[in-house]
Amino acid sequence: MDKCSTCQYNPQILDRLKNQLPDEDVTDKLSEMFKVFGDSTRIRILWTLFDKELCVYDIANALGMSQSAISHQLKTLKQARLIKSRRDGKNAFYSIDDDHVKKIIEQMFIHIEEN
């Protein structure tokens, strides 16, 4: 690797940085998770589920979308373990999987509002 002409090479700092970096498997998983968050419909679905449990019909109604379109996005969110479902007879009710999901979106929202 070529050295930068304006920077000082500091092996201690570079070694520490290399040791602190998460391994590639972890960064790949993080990247995939951010891809799931990279869809505005999925963000809107998560937003509707912040403090309540809803069925597909209610989510579709709230977002003005078809139930099949919502079901497709719910599947992606569930596979990413961002939401969970509970069956009650023939109906499935969806909710946020845990508080971390809500916190991630809230923090992103705060970041956007501050800029």
mmCIF file of C-alpha atoms in Angstrom:
data_model
loop_
_atom_site.group_PDB
_atom_site.id
_atom_site.type_symbol
_atom_site.label_atom_id
_atom_site.label_comp_id
_atom_site.label_asym_id
_atom_site.label_seq_id
_atom_site.Cartn_x
_atom_site.Cartn_y
_atom_site.Cartn_z
ATOM 1 C CA MET A 1 0.000 0.000 0.000
ATOM 2 C CA ASP A 2 1.312 3.463 -0.876
ATOM 3 C CA LYS A 3 1.964 5.868 1.955
ATOM 4 C CA CYS A 4 0.175 9.178 2.069
ATOM 5 C CA SER A 5 2.639 12.022 1.666
ATOM 6 C CA THR A 6 0.855 14.272 4.178
ATOM 7 C CA CYS A 7 0.037 11.717 6.906
ATOM 8 C CA GLN A 8 2.217 10.117 9.510
ATOM 9 C CA TYR A 9 2.145 6.336 9.546
ATOM 10 C CA ASN A 10 1.276 5.192 13.058
ATOM 11 C CA PRO A 11 1.298 1.389 13.329
ATOM 12 C CA GLN A 12 -0.182 1.385 16.855
ATOM 13 C CA ILE A 13 -3.242 3.341 15.750
ATOM 14 C CA LEU A 14 -3.686 1.257 12.614
ATOM 15 C CA ASP A 15 -3.339 -2.014 14.535
ATOM 16 C CA ARG A 16 -5.912 -0.842 17.079
ATOM 17 C CA LEU A 17 -8.305 0.218 14.320
ATOM 18 C CA LYS A 18 -7.930 -3.096 12.519
ATOM 19 C CA ASN A 19 -8.646 -4.978 15.748
ATOM 20 C CA GLN A 20 -11.740 -2.876 16.473
ATOM 21 C CA LEU A 21 -13.359 -3.373 13.087
ATOM 22 C CA PRO A 22 -16.184 -5.905 13.127
ATOM 23 C CA ASP A 23 -15.543 -8.958 10.984
ATOM 24 C CA GLU A 24 -16.924 -9.062 7.464
ATOM 25 C CA ASP A 25 -19.803 -11.372 8.392
ATOM 26 C CA VAL A 26 -21.096 -8.781 10.871
ATOM 27 C CA THR A 27 -20.744 -5.880 8.441
ATOM 28 C CA ASP A 28 -22.516 -7.914 5.746
ATOM 29 C CA LYS A 29 -25.429 -8.525 8.125
ATOM 30 C CA LEU A 30 -25.539 -4.830 9.028
ATOM 31 C CA SER A 31 -25.552 -3.908 5.360
ATOM 32 C CA GLU A 32 -28.438 -6.287 4.680
ATOM 33 C CA MET A 33 -30.392 -4.839 7.596
ATOM 34 C CA PHE A 34 -29.936 -1.308 6.276
ATOM 35 C CA LYS A 35 -31.215 -2.492 2.902
ATOM 36 C CA VAL A 36 -34.434 -3.564 4.634
ATOM 37 C CA PHE A 37 -34.686 -0.104 6.196
ATOM 38 C CA GLY A 38 -34.005 1.376 2.739
ATOM 39 C CA ASP A 39 -37.616 1.087 1.567
ATOM 40 C CA SER A 40 -40.084 3.869 2.442
ATOM 41 C CA THR A 41 -43.075 1.507 2.509
ATOM 42 C CA ARG A 42 -41.361 -0.705 5.065
ATOM 43 C CA ILE A 43 -40.480 2.347 7.172
ATOM 44 C CA ARG A 44 -44.120 3.464 7.039
ATOM 45 C CA ILE A 45 -45.270 -0.030 8.067
ATOM 46 C CA LEU A 46 -42.855 -0.042 10.997
ATOM 47 C CA TRP A 47 -44.077 3.417 11.978
ATOM 48 C CA THR A 48 -47.691 2.205 12.100
ATOM 49 C CA LEU A 49 -46.631 -0.654 14.360
ATOM 50 C CA PHE A 50 -44.675 1.477 16.860
ATOM 51 C CA ASP A 51 -47.106 1.207 19.756
ATOM 52 C CA LYS A 52 -49.731 -1.195 18.522
ATOM 53 C CA GLU A 53 -50.454 -4.552 17.015
ATOM 54 C CA LEU A 54 -52.262 -4.469 13.661
ATOM 55 C CA CYS A 55 -53.560 -6.882 11.046
ATOM 56 C CA VAL A 56 -52.729 -6.623 7.336
ATOM 57 C CA TYR A 57 -56.093 -5.009 6.619
ATOM 58 C CA ASP A 58 -55.507 -2.205 9.134
ATOM 59 C CA ILE A 59 -51.969 -1.544 7.892
ATOM 60 C CA ALA A 60 -53.120 -1.519 4.252
ATOM 61 C CA ASN A 61 -55.940 0.867 5.134
ATOM 62 C CA ALA A 62 -53.639 3.196 7.074
ATOM 63 C CA LEU A 63 -51.144 3.368 4.203
ATOM 64 C CA GLY A 64 -53.681 3.357 1.359
ATOM 65 C CA MET A 65 -52.174 0.261 -0.202
ATOM 66 C CA SER A 66 -53.386 -3.198 -1.188
ATOM 67 C CA GLN A 67 -53.264 -6.034 1.310
ATOM 68 C CA SER A 68 -51.082 -8.077 -1.033
ATOM 69 C CA ALA A 69 -48.506 -5.269 -1.287
ATOM 70 C CA ILE A 70 -48.449 -4.945 2.502
ATOM 71 C CA SER A 71 -48.201 -8.732 2.959
ATOM 72 C CA HIS A 72 -45.170 -8.813 0.682
ATOM 73 C CA GLN A 73 -43.420 -6.129 2.754
ATOM 74 C CA LEU A 74 -44.436 -7.774 6.039
ATOM 75 C CA LYS A 75 -42.747 -10.973 4.898
ATOM 76 C CA THR A 76 -39.489 -9.081 4.308
ATOM 77 C CA LEU A 77 -39.734 -7.343 7.687
ATOM 78 C CA LYS A 78 -40.474 -10.617 9.439
ATOM 79 C CA GLN A 79 -37.548 -12.402 7.753
ATOM 80 C CA ALA A 80 -35.297 -9.583 8.976
ATOM 81 C CA ARG A 81 -36.744 -10.110 12.488
ATOM 82 C CA LEU A 82 -37.913 -6.499 12.664
ATOM 83 C CA ILE A 83 -41.527 -7.531 13.279
ATOM 84 C CA LYS A 84 -43.270 -10.515 14.784
ATOM 85 C CA SER A 85 -46.715 -11.951 14.263
ATOM 86 C CA ARG A 86 -49.355 -13.511 16.457
ATOM 87 C CA ARG A 87 -52.202 -15.649 15.156
ATOM 88 C CA ASP A 88 -55.720 -15.310 16.458
ATOM 89 C CA GLY A 89 -57.893 -17.774 14.566
ATOM 90 C CA LYS A 90 -57.542 -16.963 10.869
ATOM 91 C CA ASN A 91 -56.086 -13.527 11.526
ATOM 92 C CA ALA A 92 -52.452 -12.585 11.986
ATOM 93 C CA PHE A 93 -51.505 -9.534 13.994
ATOM 94 C CA TYR A 94 -48.148 -7.842 13.539
ATOM 95 C CA SER A 95 -46.050 -5.818 15.957
ATOM 96 C CA ILE A 96 -42.505 -4.502 16.297
ATOM 97 C CA ASP A 97 -40.185 -7.344 17.321
ATOM 98 C CA ASP A 98 -38.440 -5.362 20.053
ATOM 99 C CA ASP A 99 -37.715 -1.836 21.224
ATOM 100 C CA HIS A 100 -34.435 -1.680 19.275
ATOM 101 C CA VAL A 101 -36.328 -1.402 15.988
ATOM 102 C CA LYS A 102 -38.299 1.590 17.209
ATOM 103 C CA LYS A 103 -35.153 3.234 18.607
ATOM 104 C CA ILE A 104 -33.301 2.847 15.297
ATOM 105 C CA ILE A 105 -36.075 4.599 13.384
ATOM 106 C CA GLU A 106 -36.500 7.286 16.045
ATOM 107 C CA GLN A 107 -32.760 8.024 15.992
ATOM 108 C CA MET A 108 -32.741 8.257 12.196
ATOM 109 C CA PHE A 109 -35.764 10.569 12.364
ATOM 110 C CA ILE A 110 -34.020 12.824 14.905
ATOM 111 C CA HIS A 111 -30.911 12.907 12.712
ATOM 112 C CA ILE A 112 -32.970 13.967 9.684
ATOM 113 C CA GLU A 113 -34.882 16.615 11.668
ATOM 114 C CA GLU A 114 -31.654 18.154 12.987
ATOM 115 C CA ASN A 115 -30.188 18.710 9.515
#
